[in-house]
Short mmCIF file of C-alpha atoms in Angstrom, two decimals:
data_model
loop_
_atom_site.label_atom_id
_atom_site.label_comp_id
_atom_site.label_asym_id
_atom_site.label_seq_id
_atom_site.Cartn_x
_atom_site.Cartn_y
_atom_site.Cartn_z
CA GLN X 1 77.45 -1.77 -11.01
CA VAL X 2 79.93 -0.58 -14.37
CA GLU X 3 82.04 2.92 -13.55
CA VAL X 4 83.99 3.99 -16.52
CA GLU X 5 87.01 6.83 -15.80
CA GLU X 6 89.26 8.49 -18.56
CA SER X 7 92.25 9.86 -17.81
CA GLY X 8 95.43 10.62 -19.73
CA GLY X 9 94.28 13.79 -21.39
CA GLY X 10 96.27 17.27 -21.50
CA SER X 11 97.78 19.68 -24.41
CA ALA X 12 100.08 18.64 -26.91
CA GLN X 13 101.40 20.80 -29.59
CA ILE X 14 100.38 20.09 -33.27
CA GLY X 15 102.11 15.95 -34.50
CA GLY X 16 102.70 15.39 -30.45
CA SER X 17 100.96 12.44 -28.84
CA LEU X 18 99.18 11.33 -25.95
CA THR X 19 97.65 8.42 -24.69
CA LEU X 20 94.18 8.34 -22.73
CA ARG X 21 93.62 5.14 -20.84
CA CYS X 22 89.63 4.84 -20.16
CA ILE X 23 89.68 2.03 -16.18
CA ILE X 24 86.43 -0.18 -16.68
CA THR X 25 85.59 -1.79 -13.75
CA GLY X 26 82.21 -4.19 -12.84
CA HIS X 27 82.04 -6.13 -16.32
CA PRO X 28 85.32 -8.15 -18.43
CA LEU X 29 86.51 -6.36 -21.54
CA SER X 30 87.12 -9.33 -23.15
CA GLU X 31 82.75 -9.80 -22.63
CA TYR X 32 81.99 -6.46 -24.16
CA GLU X 33 82.56 -3.62 -26.63
CA THR X 34 84.62 -0.35 -25.68
CA ALA X 35 84.53 2.47 -27.61
CA TRP X 36 86.02 6.37 -28.00
CA PHE X 37 84.59 9.21 -28.47
CA ARG X 38 85.37 12.48 -29.02
CA GLN X 39 83.20 15.78 -29.09
CA PRO X 40 84.86 19.29 -30.17
CA GLN X 41 82.97 22.32 -28.58
CA GLY X 42 80.00 23.56 -30.12
CA LYS X 43 80.31 20.49 -32.69
CA GLU X 44 78.39 16.23 -32.48
CA SER X 45 79.87 13.66 -30.80
CA GLU X 46 81.74 11.31 -33.22
CA GLY X 47 83.42 7.41 -32.73
CA VAL X 48 86.87 7.62 -32.71
CA ALA X 49 88.36 3.81 -32.37
CA ALA X 50 86.28 1.04 -30.63
CA ILE X 51 87.68 -2.43 -29.43
CA ASP X 52 85.34 -5.49 -29.46
CA GLY X 53 85.05 -8.21 -27.46
CA ALA X 54 87.24 -10.69 -29.29
CA GLY X 55 89.97 -7.85 -29.42
CA SER X 56 88.97 -6.62 -33.01
CA ALA X 57 89.77 -3.12 -33.86
CA THR X 58 87.91 -0.44 -35.84
CA VAL X 59 89.03 3.18 -36.17
CA ALA X 60 87.34 5.67 -37.63
CA ASP X 61 88.70 7.45 -41.47
CA SER X 62 89.55 10.53 -40.03
CA VAL X 63 92.01 9.34 -36.89
CA LYS X 64 93.32 6.66 -39.28
CA GLY X 65 97.03 5.97 -39.73
CA ARG X 66 97.97 7.92 -36.26
CA PHE X 67 94.83 6.56 -33.23
CA THR X 68 95.47 2.49 -31.95
CA ILE X 69 93.01 1.58 -29.73
CA SER X 70 94.15 -1.27 -27.57
CA ARG X 71 93.50 -2.95 -24.26
CA ASP X 72 94.99 -4.94 -21.22
CA ASN X 73 92.39 -7.26 -20.21
CA THR X 74 94.24 -8.03 -16.64
CA ASP X 75 94.05 -4.05 -15.84
CA ASN X 76 90.74 -4.11 -17.43
CA THR X 77 92.11 -0.85 -19.49
CA VAL X 78 91.28 0.41 -22.82
CA TYR X 79 94.38 2.85 -24.48
CA LEU X 80 93.60 5.05 -27.12
CA GLN X 81 97.45 6.34 -28.49
CA MET X 82 97.23 9.49 -30.73
CA LEU X 83 100.28 10.26 -32.22
CA ASN X 84 100.70 13.50 -35.27
CA LEU X 85 98.18 15.06 -33.30
CA GLN X 86 96.14 17.77 -35.14
CA PRO X 87 94.29 20.87 -34.18
CA GLU X 88 91.13 19.17 -35.27
CA ASP X 89 92.11 16.29 -32.91
CA THR X 90 90.97 19.15 -30.00
CA GLY X 91 87.90 18.07 -28.05
CA THR X 92 86.33 15.98 -25.04
CA TYR X 93 87.21 12.36 -25.30
CA THR X 94 84.82 9.83 -24.04
CA CYS X 95 85.46 6.27 -23.06
CA ALA X 96 81.92 4.33 -23.25
CA THR X 97 80.99 0.30 -23.04
CA GLY X 98 77.90 -1.43 -22.98
CA TYR X 99 76.56 -4.99 -23.56
CA ALA X 100 77.25 -6.33 -26.78
CA PHE X 101 80.30 -8.60 -27.52
CA LYS X 102 80.40 -6.96 -30.65
CA LEU X 103 78.15 -4.31 -32.22
CA ASP X 104 77.22 -3.78 -35.66
CA PHE X 105 77.80 0.21 -35.05
CA PRO X 106 80.06 0.84 -33.07
CA PHE X 107 80.36 4.13 -33.94
CA LEU X 108 76.82 4.85 -32.83
CA LEU X 109 76.75 6.44 -29.02
CA GLY X 110 73.59 4.99 -27.98
CA SER X 111 74.36 1.34 -28.66
CA TYR X 112 76.47 2.06 -25.17
CA SER X 113 75.41 1.44 -21.60
CA TYR X 114 77.92 3.33 -19.73
CA LEU X 115 80.01 6.40 -20.26
CA GLY X 116 83.21 8.12 -18.78
CA GLN X 117 82.73 11.66 -17.64
CA GLY X 118 85.30 12.41 -20.37
CA THR X 119 88.85 13.97 -20.45
CA GLN X 120 89.92 16.74 -22.27
CA VAL X 121 92.75 17.34 -25.44
CA THR X 122 93.89 20.26 -26.86
CA VAL X 123 96.25 20.26 -29.55
CA SER X 124 97.86 23.88 -30.49
CA SER X 125 100.67 25.36 -32.21
#
């Protein structure tokens, strides 16, 4: 059984940083694509960053240069490092993983079979 658990959310000031963690049990990260999505309150969910089975990363234009996705295969953990946080980064961040080595559309939430409960990130002045 695959389980997904996020942690690391919280409050940050504008310009600050946070690192989110996603621990996945039940299938190896090296074989499947994993992604982070975020959803601001009252808005649609959007893909932020994804990493495929080979370790190749895709980052959304809206966060490019500020967010980095990485993983540790030994701990089956995917990280999302977020720098220079802005108010528009506020939202619930969800980790998703699924049975595909590499997805043609990594920011399509429906492509993923397993999602975590999410962790809240709030950025304010």
